[in-house]
Amino acid sequence: MIKTIFIRSLFFLSLVMVILACQNEQKKPRIPMPVTDLSAVSLIPKPVKTIATNSAFALDQFTAIYTSKSATGFDKVGEFLAQKIKEKINLDVPVNQESTNTVDRVIYINQSDSLELNTPEAYQLYINQDSIILNANTSEGAFRGIQTLRQLVPDVSNDTLAEQKIWPIPSGKITDNPNFGYRGAMLDVARHFFSVEDVKKYIDLLSYYKFNSLHLHLSDDQGWRIEIKSWPKLTEIGGSTEVGGESGGFYTQEDYKEIVRYAQERYMTIIPEIDMPGHTNSASVSYPFLNGNGKTPKLYEGMQVGFSTFDTRKDTVYAFIDDVVREISEMTPGPYFHMGGDESHVTKKNDYIYFVNKVEKIVQKHGKRMIGWDEIANADIDSNAIAQWWASEENAKKAVAKNMKVIVSPAKKSYLDMQYDSLTKLGLHWAGYIPVDTAYQWTPEDYGIPKENILGTEAPLWSETISNIEELEYLAFPRVIGYSELAWTKPENRNWEDYKVRLGDQAPFLERNNVNYYHSPLIDWKKSKYTYETIEKD
Ligand code: TNX
């Protein structure tokens, strides 16, 4: 321990000496900096505390990134930051390079055990004229911190201040940590299949706004989307269709691992969902012995649900589920497995309870913590299971009575597939219309569940009406950005009037990344040098 502290201090000290030596040697006059206001920059989600010191750090070709050597993962976070700076402003910033003779200013990503940083995702940013110090206890905290830093890098350089291009970053101090530890989005890849590339793009955008979980709805009546080696017909037959009669698709295990790896690199947990005992038509068509609704299962491309069920009283059904949960759990480093459990309208109540109890044991046996839609609170599950509130406040309260944690994602507030208004072509409106302000103006922590029972929030995107990434983006953006703030920012720092200005300022980021967002008329979208037209297909 003493040795680590010693080595760390030695490294930091030598770094500072090198920087000072460089400055002395070159005797460069300081570049005059513009007057800035860190607290007026449009950051989303809004940090806990921002103090402006009204000067700036000049990001330029003489800037370098260094990271704590002894702490794992910090170097990768530094490289990620450099890559994103390159994508944004086409500037190469070296990471942990020894030769420092051309370095004037440093961004130092530092592992710190300070008490203020005692939650895993907390970070502090100290921005001065010559250095930016990002302190975090864990590499996860450092990763959240660099998202803030990315948002502080201006889109265009200020060429009037110096001979070379500089991008002034407003100076001051930011202290930050999340309101909820679970900040999720969900994507339904069962009703329509989305490629690995599409999912990666969504992950990348979500991680910019500090989401830390992506729940993948991998099976439903219309399609089975994940390869299970011990039951190959699931994808061969069950993966061959989707809503509307298109040809479906599925992730091979290699594809799934690649999604998990990509998410991990962005400190996001993938939560796999296999929906059961209802929503199981595609599995039952593949292996008819699973079926419990008394009919002969056929491939299904419609949108109505609630007609399918597994046969909950057969041992072979549980042997099947054991294989599925095992194969998926082995590829999933995150702690959760989502077993669905919603809308099992043709499963008898006793059978449903019996089924959920048995599946919980299987999930636990494979080392995972079970999540299920709010109906699972009716079973005799233990307090370790998590209920995801989508429809029934009564069920959510039953979960609280069992001392379970709840994911707050009520359809009428947080469903990304609800239409913006009656003119929106994509999406549904069974839970109401959700314009951009309605999506933001509610308080998950005052919605009926005690704060200590709330694991966090989630924004599900069901895909009955969307079949490509442009359509996905049209429903998700901009509302999902607001959900990031509901999950990360403390309620006292959330305010629609203030948020809507910050949201308008996201346009250049969204356009640079070719995001087909809905240009809500409630928002004054910032003009940018990028032009990208929003499209909504019939
Ligand atoms: C309800 S939310 C469902 C889904 C649909 C969605 C459409 C939930 C647990 N079940 O099967 O896709 O509505 O909005």
PDB file of N, CA and C in Angstrom, residues 23 92 105 111 153 215 366 383 486:
ATOM      1  N   GLN A  23       7.456  24.444 -19.610  1.00  0.00           N
ATOM      2  CA  GLN A  23       6.974  25.822 -19.664  1.00  0.00           C
ATOM      3  C   GLN A  23       8.120  26.810 -19.513  1.00  0.00           C
ATOM      4  N   ASP A  92      -5.326  15.250 -32.532  1.00  0.00           N
ATOM      5  CA  ASP A  92      -4.672  14.083 -31.926  1.00  0.00           C
ATOM      6  C   ASP A  92      -4.111  14.476 -30.568  1.00  0.00           C
ATOM      7  N   ARG A 105       0.249  21.616 -21.837  1.00  0.00           N
ATOM      8  CA  ARG A 105      -0.861  21.449 -20.888  1.00  0.00           C
ATOM      9  C   ARG A 105      -1.263  19.986 -20.799  1.00  0.00           C
ATOM     10  N   GLN A 111      -6.554   8.474 -10.165  1.00  0.00           N
ATOM     11  CA  GLN A 111      -7.258   7.644  -9.183  1.00  0.00           C
ATOM     12  C   GLN A 111      -7.086   8.283  -7.816  1.00  0.00           C
ATOM     13  N   VAL A 153     -15.873  20.261 -24.517  1.00  0.00           N
ATOM     14  CA  VAL A 153     -15.008  20.614 -25.656  1.00  0.00           C
ATOM     15  C   VAL A 153     -15.869  21.332 -26.692  1.00  0.00           C
ATOM     16  N   HIS A 215     -30.933  -3.081 -21.430  1.00  0.00           N
ATOM     17  CA  HIS A 215     -31.715  -4.302 -21.293  1.00  0.00           C
ATOM     18  C   HIS A 215     -32.152  -4.697 -22.712  1.00  0.00           C
ATOM     19  N   HIS A 366     -27.593 -20.102 -11.592  1.00  0.00           N
ATOM     20  CA  HIS A 366     -26.589 -19.677 -12.569  1.00  0.00           C
ATOM     21  C   HIS A 366     -25.943 -18.340 -12.199  1.00  0.00           C
ATOM     22  N   SER A 383     -36.632 -11.380  -1.583  1.00  0.00           N
ATOM     23  CA  SER A 383     -36.429  -9.939  -1.699  1.00  0.00           C
ATOM     24  C   SER A 383     -35.259  -9.573  -2.612  1.00  0.00           C
ATOM     25  N   LEU A 486     -33.231  12.399 -15.594  1.00  0.00           N
ATOM     26  CA  LEU A 486     -34.091  11.927 -14.488  1.00  0.00           C
ATOM     27  C   LEU A 486     -33.368  10.875 -13.651  1.00  0.00           C
TER      28      LEU A 486
END
